[in-house]
Protein backbone atom coordinates (compact mmCIF):
# COMPACT_ATOMS: atom_id res chain seq x y z
CA UNK A 1 0.00 0.00 0.00
CA UNK A 2 1.61 3.27 -1.15
CA UNK A 3 1.45 6.14 1.30
CA UNK A 4 1.85 9.91 1.55
CA UNK A 5 2.71 10.97 5.10
CA UNK A 6 2.93 14.44 6.60
CA UNK A 7 5.14 15.00 9.64
CA UNK A 8 6.71 17.95 11.44
CA UNK A 9 10.48 17.86 11.78
CA UNK A 10 13.95 18.42 10.35
CA UNK A 11 14.50 16.76 6.97
CA UNK A 12 18.25 16.30 7.59
CA UNK A 13 17.34 13.64 10.18
CA UNK A 14 15.20 11.62 7.75
CA UNK A 15 16.07 7.92 7.77
CA UNK A 16 15.21 6.71 4.30
CA UNK A 17 16.44 6.41 0.74
CA UNK A 18 16.30 10.03 -0.45
CA UNK A 19 15.62 13.55 0.72
CA UNK A 20 14.83 16.42 -1.60
CA UNK A 21 16.55 19.79 -1.26
CA UNK A 22 14.76 23.07 -2.07
CA UNK A 23 17.82 24.47 -3.85
CA UNK A 24 18.47 27.43 -6.15
CA UNK A 25 19.57 27.29 -9.78
CA UNK A 26 23.28 27.51 -8.89
CA UNK A 27 23.00 24.38 -6.68
CA UNK A 28 25.81 25.92 -4.64
CA UNK A 29 23.96 26.11 -1.32
CA UNK A 30 22.07 28.92 0.39
CA UNK A 31 19.90 29.54 3.43
CA UNK A 32 16.82 27.70 4.72
CA UNK A 33 16.60 23.96 4.19
CA UNK A 34 19.40 24.13 1.57
CA UNK A 35 21.82 25.54 4.16
CA UNK A 36 20.75 22.96 6.76
CA UNK A 37 21.28 20.08 4.28
CA UNK A 38 24.73 21.33 3.22
CA UNK A 39 25.81 21.77 6.87
CA UNK A 40 24.62 18.29 7.81
CA UNK A 41 25.92 16.50 4.69
CA UNK A 42 29.39 18.08 4.90
CA UNK A 43 31.71 19.82 2.39
CA UNK A 44 31.80 16.85 -0.02
CA UNK A 45 28.24 17.78 -1.02
CA UNK A 46 29.39 21.21 -2.21
CA UNK A 47 32.11 19.58 -4.33
CA UNK A 48 29.59 17.16 -5.85
CA UNK A 49 27.11 19.95 -6.67
CA UNK A 50 29.79 22.05 -8.37
CA UNK A 51 30.04 19.44 -11.13
CA UNK A 52 26.47 20.08 -12.32
CA UNK A 53 27.13 23.73 -13.27
CA UNK A 54 23.67 24.66 -12.04
CA UNK A 55 20.16 23.35 -12.69
CA UNK A 56 17.15 25.04 -14.33
CA UNK A 57 14.05 25.75 -12.24
CA UNK A 58 11.77 22.70 -12.02
CA UNK A 59 14.49 20.19 -12.97
CA UNK A 60 16.33 17.93 -10.50
CA UNK A 61 19.81 16.50 -9.91
CA UNK A 62 20.91 13.66 -7.63
CA UNK A 63 23.95 13.28 -5.35
CA UNK A 64 24.99 10.93 -2.60
CA UNK A 65 23.72 11.75 0.90
CA UNK A 66 27.29 11.97 2.26
CA UNK A 67 27.06 12.39 6.08
CA UNK A 68 23.27 12.29 6.13
CA UNK A 69 21.31 9.18 7.13
CA UNK A 70 19.60 9.30 3.69
CA UNK A 71 21.37 7.50 0.82
CA UNK A 72 20.67 10.24 -1.76
CA UNK A 73 19.95 13.96 -1.94
CA UNK A 74 17.85 15.20 -4.85
CA UNK A 75 18.32 18.89 -5.54
CA UNK A 76 15.57 20.89 -7.22
CA UNK A 77 15.19 24.65 -7.58
CA UNK A 78 11.52 25.51 -7.13
CA UNK A 79 10.03 28.68 -8.67
CA UNK A 80 10.27 32.10 -7.07
CA UNK A 81 6.71 33.41 -6.52
CA UNK A 82 6.14 36.38 -8.83
CA UNK A 83 2.37 36.68 -8.46
CA UNK A 84 1.33 33.40 -10.06
CA UNK A 85 1.25 34.37 -13.74
CA UNK A 86 4.85 33.45 -14.60
CA UNK A 87 4.32 29.71 -14.84
CA UNK A 88 4.88 29.12 -11.12
CA UNK A 89 2.27 26.33 -10.67
CA UNK A 90 3.70 24.23 -13.53
CA UNK A 91 7.29 24.83 -12.42
CA UNK A 92 6.47 23.77 -8.87
CA UNK A 93 4.73 20.62 -10.12
CA UNK A 94 7.81 19.94 -12.30
CA UNK A 95 10.07 20.14 -9.23
CA UNK A 96 8.05 17.45 -7.44
CA UNK A 97 7.62 15.29 -10.52
CA UNK A 98 11.24 15.40 -11.69
CA UNK A 99 12.48 14.70 -8.14
CA UNK A 100 10.18 11.69 -7.87
CA UNK A 101 11.24 10.42 -11.31
CA UNK A 102 14.91 10.51 -10.28
CA UNK A 103 14.21 8.84 -6.95
CA UNK A 104 12.19 6.10 -8.63
CA UNK A 105 14.87 5.57 -11.28
CA UNK A 106 17.49 5.15 -8.52
CA UNK A 107 15.36 2.50 -6.85
CA UNK A 108 14.32 4.59 -3.84
CA UNK A 109 11.44 3.24 -1.80
CA UNK A 110 11.18 6.04 0.74
CA UNK A 111 11.52 9.74 -0.17
CA UNK A 112 11.14 12.91 1.92
CA UNK A 113 10.31 16.42 0.67
CA UNK A 114 10.47 19.80 2.37
CA UNK A 115 7.85 22.40 1.44
CA UNK A 116 9.52 23.58 -1.77
CA UNK A 117 9.36 27.33 -2.58
CA UNK A 118 7.27 28.38 0.46
CA UNK A 119 10.17 29.92 2.42
CA UNK A 120 12.54 32.44 0.82
CA UNK A 121 10.78 31.95 -2.55
CA UNK A 122 7.44 33.09 -1.02
CA UNK A 123 5.05 30.70 -2.83
CA UNK A 124 1.69 30.94 -0.99
CA UNK A 125 1.53 27.94 1.34
CA UNK A 126 -2.00 26.67 0.60
CA UNK A 127 -1.50 26.84 -3.17
CA UNK A 128 1.90 25.13 -2.95
CA UNK A 129 0.58 22.37 -0.68
CA UNK A 130 -2.26 21.63 -3.12
CA UNK A 131 0.15 21.26 -6.05
CA UNK A 132 2.61 19.17 -4.02
CA UNK A 133 0.00 16.69 -2.77
CA UNK A 134 -1.72 16.38 -6.16
CA UNK A 135 1.58 15.82 -8.00
CA UNK A 136 2.91 13.29 -5.48
CA UNK A 137 -0.34 11.30 -5.39
CA UNK A 138 -0.54 11.19 -9.18
CA UNK A 139 3.06 10.00 -9.45
CA UNK A 140 2.68 7.32 -6.80
CA UNK A 141 0.06 5.49 -8.83
CA UNK A 142 2.66 4.67 -11.50
CA UNK A 143 5.83 4.55 -9.33
CA UNK A 144 7.82 1.35 -9.68
CA UNK A 145 9.92 1.59 -6.53
CA UNK A 146 8.64 4.42 -4.36
CA UNK A 147 6.20 3.16 -1.73
CA UNK A 148 6.25 6.01 0.79
CA UNK A 149 6.64 9.78 0.43
CA UNK A 150 6.95 11.92 3.55
CA UNK A 151 6.38 15.68 3.60
CA UNK A 152 8.69 16.90 6.36
CA UNK A 153 7.30 20.24 7.54
CA UNK A 154 9.54 22.46 9.64
CA UNK A 155 6.85 24.53 11.38
CA UNK A 156 3.29 24.03 12.59
CA UNK A 157 1.69 26.28 9.95
CA UNK A 158 3.33 24.30 7.15
CA UNK A 159 2.42 20.98 8.78
CA UNK A 160 -1.22 22.10 9.02
CA UNK A 161 -1.38 23.21 5.38
CA UNK A 162 -0.11 19.85 4.04
CA UNK A 163 -2.17 17.87 6.54
CA UNK A 164 -5.31 19.70 5.30
CA UNK A 165 -4.51 18.83 1.69
CA UNK A 166 -3.90 15.15 2.42
CA UNK A 167 -7.15 14.87 4.39
CA UNK A 168 -9.16 16.59 1.64
CA UNK A 169 -7.73 14.34 -1.01
CA UNK A 170 -8.22 10.99 0.71
CA UNK A 171 -10.15 8.54 -1.45
N1 LIG B 1 13.84 20.56 7.43
C1 LIG B 1 12.66 20.71 6.78
N2 LIG B 1 12.20 21.90 6.33
C2 LIG B 1 12.99 22.99 6.54
C3 LIG B 1 14.23 22.93 7.21
C4 LIG B 1 14.65 21.65 7.65
N3 LIG B 1 15.82 21.48 8.27
N4 LIG B 1 14.75 24.20 7.25
C5 LIG B 1 13.86 25.02 6.66
N5 LIG B 1 12.79 24.30 6.24
P1 LIG B 1 13.36 27.56 2.01
P2 LIG B 1 12.55 27.96 -0.81
C6 LIG B 1 11.55 24.73 5.55
O1 LIG B 1 13.46 29.03 2.19
O2 LIG B 1 11.40 28.79 -0.42
C7 LIG B 1 17.64 28.86 -0.09
O3 LIG B 1 18.48 29.90 0.24
C8 LIG B 1 11.15 26.18 5.63
O4 LIG B 1 10.58 26.47 6.90
O5 LIG B 1 14.43 26.70 2.57
O6 LIG B 1 12.35 26.89 -1.85
C9 LIG B 1 17.96 28.20 -1.43
O7 LIG B 1 19.35 28.20 -1.67
C10 LIG B 1 10.12 26.24 4.51
O8 LIG B 1 8.88 25.71 4.99
O9 LIG B 1 13.25 27.17 0.43
C11 LIG B 1 17.22 29.07 -2.39
O10 LIG B 1 17.95 30.23 -2.71
C12 LIG B 1 10.68 25.27 3.47
O11 LIG B 1 11.69 24.50 4.16
C13 LIG B 1 15.97 29.46 -1.65
O12 LIG B 1 16.31 29.36 -0.26
C14 LIG B 1 11.30 25.92 2.24
O13 LIG B 1 11.95 27.12 2.61
C15 LIG B 1 14.84 28.47 -1.90
O14 LIG B 1 13.68 28.96 -1.29
mmCIF file of N, CA and C in Angstrom, residues 26-96:
data_model
loop_
_atom_site.group_PDB
_atom_site.id
_atom_site.type_symbol
_atom_site.label_atom_id
_atom_site.label_comp_id
_atom_site.label_asym_id
_atom_site.label_seq_id
_atom_site.Cartn_x
_atom_site.Cartn_y
_atom_site.Cartn_z
ATOM 1 N N UNK A 26 21.817 27.707 -8.884
ATOM 2 C CA UNK A 26 23.281 27.514 -8.888
ATOM 3 C C UNK A 26 23.640 26.155 -8.294
ATOM 4 N N UNK A 27 22.772 25.608 -7.470
ATOM 5 C CA UNK A 27 23.004 24.377 -6.682
ATOM 6 C C UNK A 27 24.203 24.520 -5.738
ATOM 7 N N UNK A 28 24.610 25.736 -5.461
ATOM 8 C CA UNK A 28 25.807 25.916 -4.636
ATOM 9 C C UNK A 28 25.481 26.285 -3.180
ATOM 10 N N UNK A 29 24.315 25.879 -2.722
ATOM 11 C CA UNK A 29 23.958 26.112 -1.319
ATOM 12 C C UNK A 29 23.280 27.450 -1.123
ATOM 13 N N UNK A 30 22.792 27.681 0.085
ATOM 14 C CA UNK A 30 22.074 28.918 0.391
ATOM 15 C C UNK A 30 21.583 28.869 1.820
ATOM 16 N N UNK A 31 20.467 29.534 2.073
ATOM 17 C CA UNK A 31 19.899 29.536 3.435
ATOM 18 C C UNK A 31 18.848 28.453 3.571
ATOM 19 N N UNK A 32 17.957 28.602 4.523
ATOM 20 C CA UNK A 32 16.817 27.696 4.717
ATOM 21 C C UNK A 32 17.208 26.234 4.762
ATOM 22 N N UNK A 33 16.382 25.405 4.143
ATOM 23 C CA UNK A 33 16.604 23.960 4.189
ATOM 24 C C UNK A 33 17.882 23.589 3.412
ATOM 25 N N UNK A 34 18.184 24.341 2.374
ATOM 26 C CA UNK A 34 19.400 24.127 1.568
ATOM 27 C C UNK A 34 20.644 24.261 2.464
ATOM 28 N N UNK A 35 20.691 25.325 3.247
ATOM 29 C CA UNK A 35 21.819 25.541 4.159
ATOM 30 C C UNK A 35 21.921 24.423 5.183
ATOM 31 N N UNK A 36 20.771 24.021 5.725
ATOM 32 C CA UNK A 36 20.749 22.961 6.757
ATOM 33 C C UNK A 36 21.264 21.641 6.164
ATOM 34 N N UNK A 37 20.855 21.339 4.927
ATOM 35 C CA UNK A 37 21.277 20.081 4.283
ATOM 36 C C UNK A 37 22.787 20.116 4.002
ATOM 37 N N UNK A 38 23.290 21.239 3.498
ATOM 38 C CA UNK A 38 24.733 21.332 3.224
ATOM 39 C C UNK A 38 25.550 21.222 4.512
ATOM 40 N N UNK A 39 25.074 21.853 5.588
ATOM 41 C CA UNK A 39 25.807 21.768 6.866
ATOM 42 C C UNK A 39 25.847 20.327 7.362
ATOM 43 N N UNK A 40 24.706 19.648 7.268
ATOM 44 C CA UNK A 40 24.622 18.290 7.814
ATOM 45 C C UNK A 40 25.330 17.257 6.927
ATOM 46 N N UNK A 41 25.305 17.483 5.608
ATOM 47 C CA UNK A 41 25.921 16.498 4.693
ATOM 48 C C UNK A 41 27.434 16.633 4.664
ATOM 49 N N UNK A 42 27.941 17.856 4.904
ATOM 50 C CA UNK A 42 29.388 18.076 4.904
ATOM 51 C C UNK A 42 29.888 18.647 3.588
ATOM 52 N N UNK A 43 31.151 19.094 3.548
ATOM 53 C CA UNK A 43 31.708 19.816 2.390
ATOM 54 C C UNK A 43 31.783 18.997 1.100
ATOM 55 N N UNK A 44 31.758 17.679 1.196
ATOM 56 C CA UNK A 44 31.803 16.854 -0.021
ATOM 57 C C UNK A 44 30.560 17.095 -0.875
ATOM 58 N N UNK A 45 29.461 17.506 -0.248
ATOM 59 C CA UNK A 45 28.241 17.782 -1.017
ATOM 60 C C UNK A 45 28.460 18.988 -1.932
ATOM 61 N N UNK A 46 29.101 20.011 -1.416
ATOM 62 C CA UNK A 46 29.387 21.210 -2.207
ATOM 63 C C UNK A 46 30.218 20.824 -3.443
ATOM 64 N N UNK A 47 31.233 20.020 -3.234
ATOM 65 C CA UNK A 47 32.109 19.584 -4.327
ATOM 66 C C UNK A 47 31.323 18.784 -5.371
ATOM 67 N N UNK A 48 30.399 17.964 -4.918
ATOM 68 C CA UNK A 48 29.587 17.159 -5.847
ATOM 69 C C UNK A 48 28.652 18.064 -6.652
ATOM 70 N N UNK A 49 28.079 19.060 -6.006
ATOM 71 C CA UNK A 49 27.112 19.948 -6.669
ATOM 72 C C UNK A 49 27.789 20.827 -7.713
ATOM 73 N N UNK A 50 29.029 21.209 -7.445
ATOM 74 C CA UNK A 50 29.791 22.047 -8.365
ATOM 75 C C UNK A 50 29.833 21.446 -9.770
ATOM 76 N N UNK A 51 29.882 20.143 -9.837
ATOM 77 C CA UNK A 51 30.036 19.445 -11.126
ATOM 78 C C UNK A 51 28.825 19.591 -12.047
ATOM 79 N N UNK A 52 27.673 19.956 -11.487
ATOM 80 C CA UNK A 52 26.470 20.080 -12.319
ATOM 81 C C UNK A 52 26.433 21.396 -13.102
ATOM 82 N N UNK A 53 27.190 22.398 -12.669
ATOM 83 C CA UNK A 53 27.132 23.729 -13.270
ATOM 84 C C UNK A 53 25.708 24.262 -13.300
ATOM 85 N N UNK A 54 25.016 24.121 -12.178
ATOM 86 C CA UNK A 54 23.667 24.665 -12.039
ATOM 87 C C UNK A 54 22.579 23.714 -12.505
ATOM 88 N N UNK A 55 21.332 24.164 -12.339
ATOM 89 C CA UNK A 55 20.162 23.347 -12.691
ATOM 90 C C UNK A 55 19.000 24.306 -12.935
ATOM 91 N N UNK A 56 18.290 24.153 -14.067
ATOM 92 C CA UNK A 56 17.150 25.045 -14.327
ATOM 93 C C UNK A 56 16.002 24.820 -13.341
ATOM 94 N N UNK A 57 15.218 25.831 -13.114
ATOM 95 C CA UNK A 57 14.049 25.749 -12.237
ATOM 96 C C UNK A 57 13.127 24.612 -12.689
ATOM 97 N N UNK A 58 12.707 23.791 -11.732
ATOM 98 C CA UNK A 58 11.774 22.695 -12.024
ATOM 99 C C UNK A 58 12.449 21.389 -12.399
ATOM 100 N N UNK A 59 13.756 21.436 -12.709
ATOM 101 C CA UNK A 59 14.488 20.185 -12.973
ATOM 102 C C UNK A 59 15.102 19.677 -11.673
ATOM 103 N N UNK A 60 15.777 18.528 -11.723
ATOM 104 C CA UNK A 60 16.325 17.934 -10.501
ATOM 105 C C UNK A 60 17.634 17.227 -10.796
ATOM 106 N N UNK A 61 18.518 17.190 -9.807
ATOM 107 C CA UNK A 61 19.811 16.499 -9.908
ATOM 108 C C UNK A 61 20.005 15.664 -8.645
ATOM 109 N N UNK A 62 20.745 14.559 -8.770
ATOM 110 C CA UNK A 62 20.909 13.658 -7.629
ATOM 111 C C UNK A 62 22.380 13.545 -7.212
ATOM 112 N N UNK A 63 22.603 13.543 -5.905
ATOM 113 C CA UNK A 63 23.948 13.283 -5.352
ATOM 114 C C UNK A 63 23.812 12.226 -4.258
ATOM 115 N N UNK A 64 24.951 11.796 -3.782
ATOM 116 C CA UNK A 64 24.990 10.930 -2.601
ATOM 117 C C UNK A 64 24.486 11.742 -1.391
ATOM 118 N N UNK A 65 24.145 11.077 -0.327
ATOM 119 C CA UNK A 65 23.716 11.754 0.897
ATOM 120 C C UNK A 65 24.885 12.137 1.804
ATOM 121 N N UNK A 66 26.078 11.694 1.468
ATOM 122 C CA UNK A 66 27.287 11.970 2.258
ATOM 123 C C UNK A 66 27.043 11.693 3.748
ATOM 124 N N UNK A 67 27.200 12.676 4.635
ATOM 125 C CA UNK A 67 27.064 12.395 6.077
ATOM 126 C C UNK A 67 25.630 12.288 6.588
ATOM 127 N N UNK A 68 24.668 12.387 5.697
ATOM 128 C CA UNK A 68 23.266 12.289 6.134
ATOM 129 C C UNK A 68 22.854 10.827 6.280
ATOM 130 N N UNK A 69 21.822 10.553 7.074
ATOM 131 C CA UNK A 69 21.309 9.181 7.128
ATOM 132 C C UNK A 69 20.713 8.727 5.795
ATOM 133 N N UNK A 70 20.191 9.665 4.986
ATOM 134 C CA UNK A 70 19.602 9.303 3.687
ATOM 135 C C UNK A 70 20.714 8.934 2.691
ATOM 136 N N UNK A 71 20.393 7.975 1.811
ATOM 137 C CA UNK A 71 21.368 7.505 0.824
ATOM 138 C C UNK A 71 21.628 8.574 -0.258
ATOM 139 N N UNK A 72 20.568 9.254 -0.673
ATOM 140 C CA UNK A 72 20.667 10.243 -1.759
ATOM 141 C C UNK A 72 20.072 11.588 -1.347
ATOM 142 N N UNK A 73 20.581 12.635 -2.015
ATOM 143 C CA UNK A 73 19.951 13.958 -1.936
ATOM 144 C C UNK A 73 19.568 14.348 -3.360
ATOM 145 N N UNK A 74 18.322 14.739 -3.537
ATOM 146 C CA UNK A 74 17.851 15.198 -4.847
ATOM 147 C C UNK A 74 17.651 16.704 -4.744
ATOM 148 N N UNK A 75 18.315 17.429 -5.622
ATOM 149 C CA UNK A 75 18.319 18.886 -5.542
ATOM 150 C C UNK A 75 17.402 19.453 -6.616
ATOM 151 N N UNK A 76 16.443 20.271 -6.227
ATOM 152 C CA UNK A 76 15.569 20.893 -7.224
ATOM 153 C C UNK A 76 15.311 22.352 -6.877
ATOM 154 N N UNK A 77 15.577 23.258 -7.819
ATOM 155 C CA UNK A 77 15.194 24.649 -7.576
ATOM 156 C C UNK A 77 13.711 24.825 -7.896
ATOM 157 N N UNK A 78 12.929 25.186 -6.898
ATOM 158 C CA UNK A 78 11.519 25.507 -7.127
ATOM 159 C C UNK A 78 11.416 26.920 -7.692
ATOM 160 N N UNK A 79 10.203 27.329 -8.124
ATOM 161 C CA UNK A 79 10.033 28.677 -8.672
ATOM 162 C C UNK A 79 9.980 29.750 -7.577
ATOM 163 N N UNK A 80 10.457 30.926 -7.925
ATOM 164 C CA UNK A 80 10.270 32.103 -7.069
ATOM 165 C C UNK A 80 8.869 32.626 -7.359
ATOM 166 N N UNK A 81 8.077 32.900 -6.321
ATOM 167 C CA UNK A 81 6.706 33.415 -6.517
ATOM 168 C C UNK A 81 6.765 34.837 -7.050
ATOM 169 N N UNK A 82 6.151 35.031 -8.235
ATOM 170 C CA UNK A 82 6.140 36.376 -8.829
ATOM 171 C C UNK A 82 4.703 36.826 -9.084
ATOM 172 N N UNK A 83 3.763 36.289 -8.313
ATOM 173 C CA UNK A 83 2.370 36.684 -8.456
ATOM 174 C C UNK A 83 1.501 35.597 -9.065
ATOM 175 N N UNK A 84 2.092 34.553 -9.591
ATOM 176 C CA UNK A 84 1.330 33.397 -10.056
ATOM 177 C C UNK A 84 1.095 33.330 -11.549
ATOM 178 N N UNK A 85 1.496 34.370 -12.292
ATOM 179 C CA UNK A 85 1.250 34.370 -13.743
ATOM 180 C C UNK A 85 2.533 34.182 -14.549
ATOM 181 N N UNK A 86 3.567 33.669 -13.901
ATOM 182 C CA UNK A 86 4.847 33.449 -14.602
ATOM 183 C C UNK A 86 5.168 31.962 -14.675
ATOM 184 N N UNK A 87 4.120 31.151 -14.710
ATOM 185 C CA UNK A 87 4.325 29.708 -14.837
ATOM 186 C C UNK A 87 4.666 29.010 -13.529
ATOM 187 N N UNK A 88 4.472 29.701 -12.402
ATOM 188 C CA UNK A 88 4.877 29.123 -11.120
ATOM 189 C C UNK A 88 4.213 27.778 -10.810
ATOM 190 N N UNK A 89 2.883 27.612 -11.030
ATOM 191 C CA UNK A 89 2.270 26.328 -10.672
ATOM 192 C C UNK A 89 2.888 25.142 -11.433
ATOM 193 N N UNK A 90 3.110 25.319 -12.739
ATOM 194 C CA UNK A 90 3.696 24.235 -13.531
ATOM 195 C C UNK A 90 5.139 23.955 -13.106
ATOM 196 N N UNK A 91 5.887 25.012 -12.836
ATOM 197 C CA UNK A 91 7.291 24.834 -12.419
ATOM 198 C C UNK A 91 7.373 24.118 -11.076
ATOM 199 N N UNK A 92 6.450 24.437 -10.170
ATOM 200 C CA UNK A 92 6.470 23.771 -8.871
ATOM 201 C C UNK A 92 6.108 22.289 -9.033
ATOM 202 N N UNK A 93 5.102 22.015 -9.845
ATOM 203 C CA UNK A 93 4.733 20.620 -10.122
ATOM 204 C C UNK A 93 5.914 19.881 -10.758
ATOM 205 N N UNK A 94 6.633 20.554 -11.669
ATOM 206 C CA UNK A 94 7.807 19.938 -12.300
ATOM 207 C C UNK A 94 8.863 19.563 -11.262
ATOM 208 N N UNK A 95 9.079 20.430 -10.278
ATOM 209 C CA UNK A 95 10.066 20.139 -9.233
ATOM 210 C C UNK A 95 9.723 18.843 -8.510
ATOM 211 N N UNK A 96 8.458 18.683 -8.134
ATOM 212 C CA UNK A 96 8.050 17.453 -7.439
ATOM 213 C C UNK A 96 8.153 16.255 -8.377
#
